[in-house]
Amino acid sequence: MMRKFMVAGNWKLHGSESMLKNWMADFVTNDQSAKGIDVALCVPFLYVPQLSDSAPRSLIVGAQDVSAHASGAHTGEISAAMLKDVGAQLVLIGHSERRQHHGEDDALVRAKFKQALAQGLMPIICVGESQQQRENNETFAVIERQLAAVIDLLDADNAGQCLLAYEPIWAIGTGLTASAEQAQEVHQFIRSQLASKDVTMARQIRLLYGGSCKGSNAFELFSMPDVDGGLIGGASLAAEDFVAICRQANKLLDKKQSN
Ligand code: PEP
């Protein structure tokens, strides 16, 4: 069976009740998810219940972070169980903005990943190098280190319910997209790292590309053998732009099926 694409939208610190209402109306009119791709939207915590109440069954309800703790004296934190309680199904972990600006290190990413797994939330672990690291030829070393924090927690049983997103920091929100070849090179590296632990797990986990992905470049990126979908930031703020990307994923599936 053809592997599905996951196209996840990350709203970051944007949104309001009315924005979500309008987004959903536009999304539902043009819904591409039923056609053979998995589609998720990640909104700020506050809007997760509204997303959960208004999303069609085919739209996976996502949050953008989760506490590393299950419960206790952690003022302001939101636990994985709380996210589940209000309808979340998926959560972003280790986004580069959290790593860069909120002191999130590999140990914290690992702890959050464990919490998500324990509650049956689908985690998207984000990895990626900075411009400087790429220029210093450190891309693979950085990714290897970031993967090492979680790799022993992945296995053939949970890999189908986990996602990894390669997001080169220099491409996030900058309009600079990794070329399809650059994305493939790193995705292949990630897959080989995972395969060195467990070949079945490496085949089952979906690897998403994130970084200025839009309707005009999605098809080429998604055509790469190890790019299983996209994590979309800016272009997910308007349902119309997001749906345009989903259409490209579906177009690719149609092409593969007709071959
Ligand atoms: C992101 O925030 O994860 C992201 C990929 O953003 P953008 O698509 O805007 O580059």
Coordinates of C-alpha atoms and ligand atoms in Angstrom, one line a residue:
M1 CA 0.0 0.0 0.0
M2 CA 1.2 3.5 -0.8
R3 CA 2.6 5.4 2.1
K4 CA 0.6 8.4 3.1
F5 CA 1.8 11.9 3.4
M6 CA 1.5 13.9 6.5
V7 CA 1.1 17.6 6.0
A8 CA 1.2 19.4 9.4
G9 CA 0.5 23.1 9.8
N10 CA 2.2 25.1 12.6
W11 CA 0.5 28.4 13.4
K12 CA 3.2 29.4 16.0
L13 CA 2.1 32.5 18.0
H14 CA -0.7 33.4 15.6
G15 CA -4.4 32.8 15.8
S16 CA -7.7 33.8 17.4
E17 CA -11.1 32.2 17.7
S18 CA -12.4 34.0 14.6
M19 CA -9.2 33.1 12.6
L20 CA -9.7 29.4 13.4
K21 CA -13.4 29.6 12.5
N22 CA -12.7 31.2 9.1
W23 CA -9.8 28.8 8.5
M24 CA -11.9 25.8 9.2
A25 CA -14.7 27.0 6.9
D26 CA -12.2 27.4 4.0
F27 CA -10.4 24.2 4.8
V28 CA -13.6 22.1 4.9
T29 CA -14.7 23.5 1.6
N30 CA -11.5 22.3 0.0
D31 CA -10.6 19.4 2.2
Q32 CA -7.9 17.3 0.6
S33 CA -7.3 15.0 3.6
A34 CA -9.8 12.3 2.6
K35 CA -8.0 11.7 -0.7
G36 CA -5.1 9.7 0.8
I37 CA -2.9 12.0 2.9
D38 CA -2.9 12.6 6.6
V39 CA -3.4 16.2 7.5
A40 CA -2.8 17.9 10.9
L41 CA -3.0 21.4 12.2
C42 CA -1.0 22.6 15.2
V43 CA -2.5 25.6 17.0
P44 CA -1.6 27.5 20.2
F45 CA -2.7 25.5 23.3
L46 CA -5.7 27.8 23.9
Y47 CA -7.3 27.0 20.6
V48 CA -6.9 23.2 20.8
P49 CA -10.4 22.6 22.2
Q50 CA -12.0 24.8 19.5
L51 CA -9.9 23.0 16.8
S52 CA -11.0 19.7 18.3
D53 CA -14.7 20.7 18.3
S54 CA -14.7 22.1 14.8
A55 CA -12.3 19.8 12.9
P56 CA -13.6 17.2 10.5
R57 CA -12.7 13.7 11.5
S58 CA -10.0 13.6 8.9
L59 CA -8.1 16.6 10.3
I60 CA -5.6 15.6 13.1
V61 CA -5.7 18.0 16.0
G62 CA -2.2 19.2 17.0
A63 CA -0.5 21.3 19.7
Q64 CA 2.9 23.0 19.4
D65 CA 4.6 21.9 22.6
V66 CA 4.0 19.7 25.7
S67 CA 5.4 19.7 29.2
A68 CA 8.2 17.3 30.0
H69 CA 6.4 16.5 33.3
A70 CA 3.3 14.4 33.8
S71 CA 2.0 16.5 36.7
G72 CA 3.1 18.4 39.8
A73 CA 4.4 21.8 40.7
H74 CA 5.1 23.2 37.2
T75 CA 3.2 26.5 37.0
G76 CA 2.1 27.4 33.5
E77 CA 2.9 24.0 31.9
I78 CA 0.5 21.9 29.9
S79 CA 0.8 18.1 30.2
A80 CA 0.3 15.5 27.6
A81 CA -2.7 14.2 29.5
M82 CA -4.3 17.6 29.5
L83 CA -3.7 17.9 25.8
K84 CA -5.4 14.5 25.3
D85 CA -8.2 15.6 27.6
V86 CA -9.1 18.5 25.3
G87 CA -8.8 16.5 22.1
A88 CA -5.2 16.8 20.9
Q89 CA -3.9 13.9 18.9
L90 CA -0.5 15.2 17.9
V91 CA 2.2 17.4 19.3
L92 CA 5.3 19.2 18.0
I93 CA 8.4 18.6 20.1
G94 CA 11.8 20.3 19.8
H95 CA 10.9 22.9 17.2
S96 CA 14.0 25.0 16.5
E97 CA 12.3 28.1 17.9
R98 CA 11.9 26.3 21.2
R99 CA 15.4 25.0 21.0
Q100 CA 16.9 28.4 20.1
H101 CA 14.7 30.8 22.1
H102 CA 13.3 28.8 25.0
G103 CA 16.4 26.8 26.2
E104 CA 15.1 23.4 25.0
D105 CA 18.0 21.0 24.8
D106 CA 18.1 17.4 23.7
A107 CA 17.4 16.1 27.2
L108 CA 14.2 18.1 27.4
V109 CA 13.2 17.0 24.0
R110 CA 13.6 13.4 25.1
A111 CA 11.6 13.9 28.2
K112 CA 8.8 15.6 26.2
F113 CA 8.9 12.8 23.7
K114 CA 8.4 10.2 26.5
Q115 CA 5.4 12.1 27.8
A116 CA 3.8 12.2 24.4
L117 CA 4.4 8.5 23.9
A118 CA 3.0 7.7 27.3
Q119 CA -0.2 9.4 26.5
G120 CA -0.6 8.1 23.0
L121 CA -0.1 11.6 21.4
M122 CA 1.6 11.4 18.0
P123 CA 4.9 13.3 18.4
I124 CA 6.7 15.2 15.6
I125 CA 10.3 15.6 16.7
C126 CA 12.0 18.5 14.9
V127 CA 15.7 18.4 14.0
G128 CA 17.8 20.7 11.8
E129 CA 21.0 22.7 11.5
S130 CA 21.6 26.4 11.5
Q131 CA 23.2 28.3 8.6
Q132 CA 26.5 28.4 10.5
Q133 CA 26.5 24.7 11.2
R134 CA 25.7 24.0 7.5
E135 CA 28.6 26.2 6.4
N136 CA 30.9 24.5 8.9
N137 CA 29.9 21.1 7.4
E138 CA 28.3 20.1 10.7
T139 CA 24.8 19.3 9.4
F140 CA 25.1 15.5 9.8
A141 CA 26.8 15.8 13.2
V142 CA 24.0 18.1 14.5
I143 CA 21.2 15.8 13.2
E144 CA 23.0 12.7 14.6
R145 CA 23.2 14.3 18.0
Q146 CA 19.6 15.4 18.0
L147 CA 18.4 12.0 16.9
A148 CA 20.6 10.3 19.5
A149 CA 18.4 11.9 22.2
V150 CA 15.3 9.9 21.1
I151 CA 16.5 7.0 18.9
D152 CA 16.4 4.4 21.6
L153 CA 12.8 5.2 22.3
L154 CA 11.7 4.4 18.7
D155 CA 10.9 0.9 17.7
A156 CA 8.9 -0.9 15.0
D157 CA 5.8 -0.8 17.2
N158 CA 5.6 2.9 17.7
A159 CA 7.3 4.2 14.5
G160 CA 4.1 4.4 12.6
Q161 CA 2.7 6.7 15.2
C162 CA 5.8 9.0 15.4
L163 CA 7.0 11.6 12.9
L164 CA 10.4 13.3 12.4
A165 CA 10.7 16.7 10.8
Y166 CA 13.9 17.9 9.2
E167 CA 13.7 21.7 9.4
P168 CA 16.9 23.5 8.5
I169 CA 16.8 26.6 10.7
W170 CA 18.0 28.8 7.8
A171 CA 14.9 27.8 5.8
I172 CA 12.3 28.4 8.5
G173 CA 10.2 31.5 7.8
T174 CA 13.0 33.0 5.6
G175 CA 11.6 32.1 2.2
L176 CA 14.8 30.1 1.6
T177 CA 13.8 26.5 0.9
A178 CA 16.2 23.7 0.9
S179 CA 16.5 22.3 -2.6
A180 CA 14.8 19.0 -3.1
E181 CA 18.3 17.4 -3.3
Q182 CA 19.5 19.0 -0.1
A183 CA 16.3 17.8 1.7
Q184 CA 16.7 14.3 0.3
E185 CA 20.4 14.1 1.3
V186 CA 19.5 14.9 4.9
H187 CA 16.4 12.7 4.9
Q188 CA 18.4 9.8 3.6
F189 CA 21.0 10.4 6.3
I190 CA 18.2 10.4 9.0
R191 CA 16.7 7.2 7.5
S192 CA 20.1 5.5 7.6
Q193 CA 20.7 6.5 11.2
L194 CA 17.4 5.0 12.1
A195 CA 18.0 1.9 10.1
S196 CA 21.3 1.3 11.9
K197 CA 19.1 0.7 14.9
D198 CA 16.1 -1.0 13.4
V199 CA 15.4 -1.4 9.6
T200 CA 11.6 -1.9 10.1
M201 CA 11.3 1.1 12.3
A202 CA 13.3 3.2 9.8
R203 CA 10.9 2.2 7.0
Q204 CA 7.8 2.9 9.0
I205 CA 8.5 6.4 10.4
R206 CA 7.5 9.3 8.2
L207 CA 10.1 12.0 7.6
L208 CA 8.7 15.5 7.0
Y209 CA 10.5 18.4 5.5
G210 CA 9.9 21.9 6.9
G211 CA 11.2 25.3 5.8
S212 CA 9.4 27.7 3.6
C213 CA 7.4 25.0 1.9
K214 CA 4.6 26.3 -0.3
G215 CA 2.4 25.2 -3.1
S216 CA 5.0 26.1 -5.7
N217 CA 7.8 23.9 -4.3
A218 CA 5.9 21.1 -2.5
F219 CA 5.6 18.8 -5.4
E220 CA 9.3 18.7 -6.1
L221 CA 10.2 18.3 -2.4
F222 CA 7.6 15.6 -1.8
S223 CA 8.8 13.7 -4.9
M224 CA 12.0 12.9 -3.2
P225 CA 12.1 9.2 -2.0
D226 CA 12.8 9.9 1.6
V227 CA 10.5 13.0 2.0
D228 CA 7.2 11.7 3.3
G229 CA 5.5 15.0 3.7
G230 CA 5.9 18.5 5.0
L231 CA 5.7 20.6 8.2
I232 CA 4.3 23.9 7.1
G233 CA 4.5 27.2 9.1
G234 CA 3.7 30.4 7.3
A235 CA 1.8 28.8 4.5
S236 CA -0.6 27.2 6.9
L237 CA -2.0 30.5 8.3
A238 CA -4.4 30.7 5.3
A239 CA -6.3 27.5 4.7
E240 CA -6.2 28.3 0.9
D241 CA -2.3 28.2 0.9
F242 CA -2.2 25.1 3.1
V243 CA -4.7 23.2 0.9
A244 CA -2.6 24.1 -2.2
I245 CA 0.3 22.2 -0.6
C246 CA -2.0 19.3 0.3
R247 CA -3.1 19.2 -3.3
Q248 CA 0.5 18.8 -4.4
A249 CA 0.9 15.8 -2.1
N250 CA -2.3 14.3 -3.6
K251 CA -1.1 15.0 -7.1
L252 CA 2.0 13.1 -6.4
L253 CA 0.0 10.1 -5.0
D254 CA -2.2 10.2 -8.2
K255 CA 0.9 10.1 -10.3
K256 CA 2.5 7.2 -8.4
Q257 CA -0.8 5.3 -8.6
S258 CA -1.1 5.7 -12.3
N259 CA 2.5 4.5 -12.9
Ligands
PEP1 C1 8.0 25.9 10.8 O1 7.7 26.8 11.6 O2 8.1 24.8 11.3 C2 8.1 26.2 9.4 C3 8.5 25.2 8.6 O3 7.9 27.5 9.0 P1 7.8 28.0 7.5 O4 7.0 27.1 6.7 O5 7.2 29.4 7.6 O6 9.2 28.1 7.1

